């Protein structure tokens, strides 16, 4: 068995690759579900129902997808330029931190001024968090996989420190959580009596804008060229370093925005469990989307559906909701294989 | 006499390309077989099949009467086939002895028999006149010495059939004739040699028989003594290719002047060492030299990728300080990079995107940061037509183009804008004959239109055919310009090897 590069990957293969990967992951995880003794088809049926089966389920999935779209875009943008940002989780918390600091009563502004200010501050905080590793990479060749990954722990410890100290909510009964953001900083709800908030609109709009930037502007043109062949881009006279740093701020900014939107749209305050790994799941989303900004929306909806659906399923059949984590991880592995098969052809002999 | 090697009906396809088409060959002991063909004719593919790097789609290989299992370099080694690749496969940080002995000793033995290995190596070296120092680090060796180590490595493994892939590409003419002596000693000892080349004079210097490949087909095999250059050239090319004949032109004003330019390497010898050079309009200046003597640094400097540490660079009378590639393009420098795949083009992007890569900020192609995709595609259409780029259209993915068409794309990108200076770095490396003559024609056209051309090439024939004046680069130093009609190949060879006392003999002109 050998792999031969395809000269041309048809669109059908590019679209079918993630679908096939997801089906393969579902099939593999069926073994685990069966192992718990639960009926596989019923369990998966409950999972789908729990994800999209009712108005409530649907809004929950969309709520869950909101930060995933943003972190997915963060990963897609960075990976496109071969900036391996594994630190979206940390950037997300930096964004959330900026949001509770500025939105927690420090600024006294009307909502139409306060919301953009808080969100932009969150994005800036995330962007600056990634700028450090990016500068180290372009100046000294420091591997950003290591620096961004490790910064996640630094940020989490910083947040922990602040929640136990300076930012601790005096009304919080001693829990390690921040004071809530003021009402003027809260994102409006999209559907009454659900948790779905305007963050989704922002995330969808950004996905569309990023796609337009990617295909229509010289920024996107430079990004794609630098990502595909940095040496040729530099030879042609493109500012490779600038592109890298710009990409870093954008990618970190998207992750930071995810954090700020979670605080202002959903939680209202900051705790250490604000994100159940949205930063890491964003990588899976981006890979499923093959780094395409519009594909990210689909990828995020899928992952969100799995998590929300698995919660519902675990209440009805004896399958722990950890199956969601396994499913997502398996999807990533299957997607890597599918990506390989989309680019290469399998030959015998 | 039974042949030591027999290839029968070897066919290898890469997608739609047939690299080898039913090739059958035999090789006898004590014989040097030259495998002659243009770049891309399928010589290297054939030898890679023989050595087990590729698996043939059809056909079989027999060595010493026994069939050779396909796809196994180990089996080829065991059958007594040794290969010296175009790009050496030596570990720089190991000694000559370690490089040669590596892989020949059983893994589970707790100590290695270095004494025995050394004795055997010196023995072989003495027998075939391949002088090497067993304890020298490979990193410190010259290219010629490295090649000797490669040959010894094969002999050490008891090779009886030696394949040399374009062995002279990296050698000076003098080093090449030393290699030929070695090959004669090997064959008189009963070895058989396959010698891959696209240079006619080498075929006559060393081979007993010659097999000519063209476009994947074996078009003829001849006894070398019974053929001549004209016949082989006709067989190899398949048609008459007129060599370019640059009309003599009066050189114009200088467009590029380097004065005392030094580029440090960060360790030891500088990449460029006090280089003086002037290129004038209506002039092709050829830079000859053995690969790795500073050509890349010179090209990078003029491309705007690196800066001079000292000395001055002047373009059209204006001093250039710390220019980047974009600034060089702006000043009218057309740059044809050495490696068109790695540095010239973004393979994953479309033809039109690559064509505007040097001027996408130009108002013709973008406004307020938004690309004018329609205008860019129309422009690409024009260039594709003007430069005869064979591709499905402006939206085709660039990596699907052939090497010749990629080079035309790069020519179109740079030459369409009436440059003042053209930097052509190995502009025809790996191209087929048709594409080579196209590139040469375009360069000479640009020269006639008033551009100065700096041609950096490792192909002496190319330089002799095109250049008005030649300078030789060696260890980062550049000789003064030598008029092409006043210097011989022998003298160039000596200069390339660093024997600059020859300069007195040439009596250089300005």
Short mmCIF file of C-alpha atoms in Angstrom, two decimals, chain A:
data_model
loop_
_atom_site.label_atom_id
_atom_site.label_comp_id
_atom_site.label_asym_id
_atom_site.label_seq_id
_atom_site.Cartn_x
_atom_site.Cartn_y
_atom_site.Cartn_z
CA UNK A 1 0.00 0.00 0.00
CA UNK A 2 1.37 3.39 -0.96
CA UNK A 3 0.16 6.96 -0.99
CA UNK A 4 0.36 8.94 -4.20
CA UNK A 5 -0.34 12.66 -4.25
CA UNK A 6 -3.46 13.64 -6.15
CA UNK A 7 -2.88 16.20 -8.84
CA UNK A 8 -6.34 17.56 -8.24
CA UNK A 9 -8.75 17.18 -5.34
CA UNK A 10 -12.35 17.34 -6.55
CA UNK A 11 -14.76 19.49 -4.56
CA UNK A 12 -16.88 16.44 -3.76
CA UNK A 13 -13.92 14.82 -2.02
CA UNK A 14 -13.24 17.98 -0.03
CA UNK A 15 -16.84 18.10 1.18
CA UNK A 16 -17.17 14.37 1.76
CA UNK A 17 -13.93 14.15 3.75
CA UNK A 18 -15.32 15.72 6.96
CA UNK A 19 -18.65 13.92 6.55
CA UNK A 20 -16.87 10.59 6.19
CA UNK A 21 -14.63 11.39 9.14
CA UNK A 22 -17.62 12.14 11.35
CA UNK A 23 -19.39 8.94 10.31
CA UNK A 24 -16.24 6.93 10.99
CA UNK A 25 -15.93 8.55 14.42
CA UNK A 26 -19.56 7.73 15.21
CA UNK A 27 -18.99 4.12 14.15
CA UNK A 28 -15.87 3.80 16.28
CA UNK A 29 -17.55 5.31 19.33
CA UNK A 30 -20.52 2.99 18.84
CA UNK A 31 -18.19 0.30 20.22
CA UNK A 32 -17.78 2.27 23.45
CA UNK A 33 -21.51 2.93 23.68
CA UNK A 34 -22.21 -0.76 23.16
CA UNK A 35 -19.68 -1.58 25.85
CA UNK A 36 -21.75 0.32 28.45
CA UNK A 37 -24.61 -1.98 27.58
CA UNK A 38 -26.81 0.76 26.11
CA UNK A 39 -28.51 0.18 22.76
CA UNK A 40 -26.34 2.00 20.23
CA UNK A 41 -28.99 3.26 17.86
CA UNK A 42 -31.24 4.47 20.65
CA UNK A 43 -28.33 6.24 22.32
CA UNK A 44 -27.37 8.02 19.11
CA UNK A 45 -31.01 8.82 18.48
CA UNK A 46 -31.23 10.42 21.91
CA UNK A 47 -28.05 12.31 21.19
CA UNK A 48 -29.45 13.81 17.99
CA UNK A 49 -32.74 14.59 19.68
CA UNK A 50 -30.93 16.23 22.56
CA UNK A 51 -28.99 18.37 20.14
CA UNK A 52 -31.65 19.54 17.69
CA UNK A 53 -34.87 17.83 18.72
CA UNK A 54 -36.65 20.78 20.30
CA UNK A 55 -36.64 24.56 20.41
CA UNK A 56 -34.77 24.41 23.69
CA UNK A 57 -32.25 21.85 22.42
CA UNK A 58 -31.61 23.92 19.31
CA UNK A 59 -30.99 27.15 21.22
CA UNK A 60 -28.69 25.30 23.61
CA UNK A 61 -26.68 23.92 20.70
CA UNK A 62 -26.46 27.37 19.11
CA UNK A 63 -25.41 28.88 22.43
CA UNK A 64 -22.72 26.27 22.75
CA UNK A 65 -21.63 26.80 19.14
CA UNK A 66 -21.07 30.55 19.60
CA UNK A 67 -17.68 30.39 21.35
CA UNK A 68 -16.71 27.38 19.22
CA UNK A 69 -17.21 29.37 16.01
CA UNK A 70 -14.92 32.07 17.37
CA UNK A 71 -12.20 29.75 18.66
CA UNK A 72 -12.56 27.69 15.47
CA UNK A 73 -11.97 30.83 13.41
CA UNK A 74 -9.01 31.66 15.67
CA UNK A 75 -7.43 28.30 14.92
CA UNK A 76 -8.32 28.38 11.21
CA UNK A 77 -6.87 31.86 10.67
CA UNK A 78 -3.64 31.00 12.47
CA UNK A 79 -3.18 27.56 10.95
CA UNK A 80 -3.71 28.98 7.47
CA UNK A 81 -0.61 31.10 7.98
CA UNK A 82 1.21 28.16 9.60
CA UNK A 83 1.12 29.81 12.98
CA UNK A 84 0.34 26.88 15.25
CA UNK A 85 -1.71 28.60 17.91
CA UNK A 86 -2.57 26.01 20.55
CA UNK A 87 -3.22 28.77 23.07
CA UNK A 88 -6.78 29.80 22.22
CA UNK A 89 -7.89 28.59 25.65
CA UNK A 90 -5.59 31.05 27.39
CA UNK A 91 -6.45 33.85 24.98
CA UNK A 92 -10.13 33.19 25.66
CA UNK A 93 -9.60 33.63 29.40
CA UNK A 94 -7.59 36.82 28.82
CA UNK A 95 -10.54 38.16 26.82
CA UNK A 96 -12.93 37.17 29.57
CA UNK A 97 -10.68 38.81 32.13
CA UNK A 98 -10.68 42.08 30.19
CA UNK A 99 -14.46 41.88 29.92
CA UNK A 100 -15.11 41.50 33.65
CA UNK A 101 -12.56 44.19 34.52
CA UNK A 102 -14.00 46.79 32.12
CA UNK A 103 -17.60 45.59 32.26
CA UNK A 104 -17.74 45.12 36.00
CA UNK A 105 -18.57 48.71 36.77
CA UNK A 106 -15.24 50.35 36.04
CA UNK A 107 -16.68 52.14 33.00
CA UNK A 108 -19.94 53.97 33.27
CA UNK A 109 -21.17 54.08 29.68
CA UNK A 110 -24.47 53.51 27.89
CA UNK A 111 -24.89 49.94 26.61
CA UNK A 112 -24.38 50.83 22.92
CA UNK A 113 -20.93 52.15 23.82
CA UNK A 114 -20.09 49.78 26.64
CA UNK A 115 -20.75 46.52 24.78
CA UNK A 116 -18.44 47.29 21.84
CA UNK A 117 -15.81 48.66 24.22
CA UNK A 118 -15.85 45.52 26.35
CA UNK A 119 -15.84 43.16 23.39
CA UNK A 120 -13.02 45.01 21.62
CA UNK A 121 -11.03 45.10 24.86
CA UNK A 122 -11.53 41.35 25.19
CA UNK A 123 -10.35 40.81 21.63
CA UNK A 124 -7.33 43.05 22.19
CA UNK A 125 -6.40 41.19 25.37
CA UNK A 126 -6.53 37.87 23.50
CA UNK A 127 -4.63 39.28 20.52
CA UNK A 128 -1.84 40.68 22.68
CA UNK A 129 -1.55 37.32 24.45
CA UNK A 130 -0.68 35.64 21.17
CA UNK A 131 1.48 38.50 19.96
CA UNK A 132 4.20 37.57 22.47
CA UNK A 133 4.72 34.00 21.20
CA UNK A 134 4.42 35.26 17.61
CA UNK A 135 7.19 37.83 18.11
CA UNK A 136 9.37 35.16 19.71
CA UNK A 137 8.69 32.94 16.70
CA UNK A 138 9.55 35.45 13.98
CA UNK A 139 12.46 37.03 15.85
CA UNK A 140 14.16 34.02 17.42
CA UNK A 141 12.47 30.98 15.89
CA UNK A 142 10.95 29.88 19.22
CA UNK A 143 8.44 27.10 18.61
CA UNK A 144 5.00 28.62 19.13
CA UNK A 145 3.39 25.24 19.79
CA UNK A 146 5.28 25.09 23.06
CA UNK A 147 4.92 28.74 24.06
CA UNK A 148 1.22 29.05 23.27
CA UNK A 149 0.38 25.75 24.93
CA UNK A 150 2.26 26.60 28.09
CA UNK A 151 0.82 30.11 28.21
CA UNK A 152 -2.59 28.49 28.69
CA UNK A 153 -1.51 27.32 32.14
CA UNK A 154 0.07 30.64 32.97
CA UNK A 155 -3.17 32.43 32.09
CA UNK A 156 -5.32 29.98 34.04
CA UNK A 157 -3.13 30.42 37.10
CA UNK A 158 -3.28 34.19 36.70
CA UNK A 159 -7.08 34.05 36.50
CA UNK A 160 -7.13 31.79 39.54
CA UNK A 161 -4.92 34.22 41.43
CA UNK A 162 -7.14 37.18 40.55
CA UNK A 163 -10.36 35.34 41.38
CA UNK A 164 -9.00 34.49 44.81
CA UNK A 165 -7.73 38.04 45.26
CA UNK A 166 -8.15 41.33 43.47
CA UNK A 167 -11.19 40.40 41.41
CA UNK A 168 -12.97 38.26 43.98
CA UNK A 169 -16.65 39.10 44.23
CA UNK A 170 -17.27 40.47 47.75
CA UNK A 171 -20.88 39.30 47.43
CA UNK A 172 -19.83 35.85 46.15
CA UNK A 173 -20.20 33.89 49.40
CA UNK A 174 -16.47 33.10 49.24
CA UNK A 175 -16.61 31.37 45.86
CA UNK A 176 -13.68 32.05 43.55
CA UNK A 177 -15.61 34.14 41.05
CA UNK A 178 -15.53 37.71 39.87
CA UNK A 179 -18.17 40.36 40.37
CA UNK A 180 -20.77 40.20 37.57
CA UNK A 181 -20.66 42.63 34.67
CA UNK A 182 -23.08 45.54 34.83
CA UNK A 183 -26.39 45.28 33.03
CA UNK A 184 -25.31 47.70 30.31
CA UNK A 185 -22.50 45.31 29.35
CA UNK A 186 -24.77 42.30 28.88
CA UNK A 187 -25.38 41.11 25.33
CA UNK A 188 -29.07 41.04 24.38
CA UNK A 189 -30.84 37.68 24.17
CA UNK A 190 -31.86 36.46 20.73
CA UNK A 191 -34.74 34.28 21.88
CA UNK A 192 -36.70 35.10 25.00
CA UNK A 193 -36.40 32.72 27.96
CA UNK A 194 -33.40 30.89 26.45
CA UNK A 195 -29.68 31.38 26.89
CA UNK A 196 -29.08 32.20 23.23
CA UNK A 197 -27.45 35.64 22.96
CA UNK A 198 -26.25 38.13 20.34
CA UNK A 199 -22.77 36.64 20.44
CA UNK A 200 -23.96 34.15 17.81
CA UNK A 201 -24.72 36.97 15.36
CA UNK A 202 -21.29 38.45 15.93
CA UNK A 203 -19.62 35.07 15.41
CA UNK A 204 -21.55 34.36 12.20
CA UNK A 205 -20.83 37.82 10.85
CA UNK A 206 -17.13 37.43 11.60
CA UNK A 207 -17.01 34.09 9.78
CA UNK A 208 -18.50 35.77 6.71
CA UNK A 209 -16.21 38.79 6.97
CA UNK A 210 -13.14 36.59 7.34
CA UNK A 211 -14.16 34.64 4.28
CA UNK A 212 -14.47 37.88 2.30
CA UNK A 213 -11.11 39.10 3.58
CA UNK A 214 -9.57 35.77 2.66
CA UNK A 215 -10.75 35.75 -0.93
CA UNK A 216 -11.20 39.40 -1.87
CA UNK A 217 -8.55 41.52 -0.18
CA UNK A 218 -4.81 41.83 -0.43
CA UNK A 219 -4.64 40.96 3.27
CA UNK A 220 -6.18 37.58 2.62
CA UNK A 221 -4.08 37.20 -0.50
CA UNK A 222 -0.90 37.80 1.49
CA UNK A 223 -2.07 35.48 4.26
CA UNK A 224 -2.72 32.64 1.87
CA UNK A 225 0.56 33.11 0.04
CA UNK A 226 2.58 33.26 3.26
CA UNK A 227 0.78 30.21 4.60
CA UNK A 228 1.24 28.15 1.45
CA UNK A 229 4.85 29.08 0.68
CA UNK A 230 6.52 31.65 2.93
CA UNK A 231 9.74 31.56 0.93
CA UNK A 232 8.04 32.38 -2.34
CA UNK A 233 5.96 35.06 -0.61
CA UNK A 234 9.10 36.68 0.76
CA UNK A 235 10.81 36.45 -2.61
CA UNK A 236 7.89 38.18 -4.30
CA UNK A 237 8.20 41.00 -1.78
CA UNK A 238 5.40 40.27 0.67
CA UNK A 239 5.91 41.38 4.28
CA UNK A 240 6.07 37.90 5.79
CA UNK A 241 6.85 39.02 9.34
CA UNK A 242 4.07 41.59 9.30
CA UNK A 243 1.63 39.00 8.00
CA UNK A 244 2.60 36.64 10.84
CA UNK A 245 2.14 39.27 13.54
CA UNK A 246 -1.11 40.50 11.99
CA UNK A 247 -2.39 36.93 11.91
CA UNK A 248 -1.38 36.44 15.54
CA UNK A 249 -3.33 39.48 16.70
CA UNK A 250 -6.34 38.42 14.65
CA UNK A 251 -6.28 34.83 15.85
CA UNK A 252 -5.75 35.71 19.49
CA UNK A 253 -8.36 38.43 19.12
CA UNK A 254 -11.00 35.98 17.93
CA UNK A 255 -10.28 33.70 20.88
CA UNK A 256 -10.34 36.67 23.28
CA UNK A 257 -13.66 37.75 21.81
CA UNK A 258 -15.02 34.26 22.49
CA UNK A 259 -14.18 34.75 26.16
CA UNK A 260 -15.63 38.25 26.36
CA UNK A 261 -18.83 37.12 24.60
CA UNK A 262 -19.24 34.19 27.01
CA UNK A 263 -18.94 36.56 29.95
CA UNK A 264 -21.21 39.28 28.56
CA UNK A 265 -23.69 37.02 26.81
CA UNK A 266 -24.00 33.93 28.97
CA UNK A 267 -22.29 33.74 32.36
CA UNK A 268 -22.24 37.33 33.48
CA UNK A 269 -19.17 36.79 35.63
CA UNK A 270 -15.85 34.99 35.41
CA UNK A 271 -15.08 31.66 36.99
CA UNK A 272 -12.39 29.10 36.34
CA UNK A 273 -14.88 26.85 34.53
CA UNK A 274 -15.99 29.49 32.03
CA UNK A 275 -14.67 27.35 29.20
CA UNK A 276 -14.90 23.56 29.06
CA UNK A 277 -11.97 23.54 26.65
CA UNK A 278 -13.46 25.78 23.94
CA UNK A 279 -9.92 26.79 22.95
CA UNK A 280 -8.88 23.21 22.29
CA UNK A 281 -12.19 22.21 20.70
CA UNK A 282 -11.70 25.16 18.34
CA UNK A 283 -8.74 23.29 16.84
CA UNK A 284 -11.01 20.33 16.08
CA UNK A 285 -13.58 22.69 14.58
CA UNK A 286 -10.97 24.28 12.34
CA UNK A 287 -9.63 20.92 11.22
CA UNK A 288 -13.13 19.61 10.42
CA UNK A 289 -13.67 22.81 8.42
CA UNK A 290 -10.36 22.29 6.61
CA UNK A 291 -9.50 25.80 7.77
CA UNK A 292 -12.27 27.37 5.70
CA UNK A 293 -13.96 30.27 7.55
CA UNK A 294 -17.47 29.27 6.45
CA UNK A 295 -16.78 25.60 7.14
CA UNK A 296 -15.94 26.60 10.70
CA UNK A 297 -19.61 27.41 11.30
CA UNK A 298 -20.61 23.90 10.32
CA UNK A 299 -17.82 22.34 12.35
CA UNK A 300 -18.76 24.35 15.42
CA UNK A 301 -22.45 23.39 15.12
CA UNK A 302 -21.46 19.74 14.91
CA UNK A 303 -19.20 19.81 17.95
CA UNK A 304 -21.71 21.85 19.96
CA UNK A 305 -24.45 19.42 19.02
CA UNK A 306 -22.36 16.49 20.20
CA UNK A 307 -21.73 18.08 23.60
CA UNK A 308 -25.30 19.25 24.15
CA UNK A 309 -26.77 16.02 22.81
CA UNK A 310 -24.48 13.85 24.91
CA UNK A 311 -25.62 15.63 28.05
CA UNK A 312 -29.23 14.87 27.19
CA UNK A 313 -28.41 11.29 26.22
CA UNK A 314 -26.55 10.56 29.43
CA UNK A 315 -29.67 11.41 31.40
CA UNK A 316 -31.69 8.73 29.59
CA UNK A 317 -29.26 5.84 29.01
CA UNK A 318 -26.31 4.77 31.12
CA UNK A 319 -23.70 6.34 28.84
CA UNK A 320 -21.57 8.97 30.60
CA UNK A 321 -21.54 12.34 28.85
CA UNK A 322 -17.77 11.98 28.54
CA UNK A 323 -18.63 10.15 25.35
CA UNK A 324 -18.83 13.65 23.83
CA UNK A 325 -15.14 14.25 24.51
CA UNK A 326 -14.27 10.87 23.04
CA UNK A 327 -16.44 11.55 19.99
CA UNK A 328 -14.83 14.92 19.38
CA UNK A 329 -11.33 13.56 19.81
CA UNK A 330 -12.08 10.61 17.54
CA UNK A 331 -13.53 12.98 14.94
CA UNK A 332 -10.25 14.92 14.94
CA UNK A 333 -8.23 11.75 14.40
CA UNK A 334 -10.57 10.58 11.65
CA UNK A 335 -10.44 14.02 10.06
CA UNK A 336 -6.64 13.90 9.94
CA UNK A 337 -6.84 10.58 8.12
CA UNK A 338 -9.60 11.89 5.84
CA UNK A 339 -7.54 14.97 5.07
CA UNK A 340 -4.65 12.74 4.08
CA UNK A 341 -6.87 10.65 1.86
CA UNK A 342 -8.28 13.78 0.24
CA UNK A 343 -4.79 14.90 -0.73
CA UNK A 344 -3.42 11.49 -1.62
CA UNK A 345 -4.68 8.48 -3.42
CA UNK A 346 -4.24 5.04 -1.95
CA UNK A 347 -2.46 2.68 -4.30
CA UNK A 348 -1.78 -0.98 -3.88
CA UNK A 349 1.67 -2.42 -4.48
#
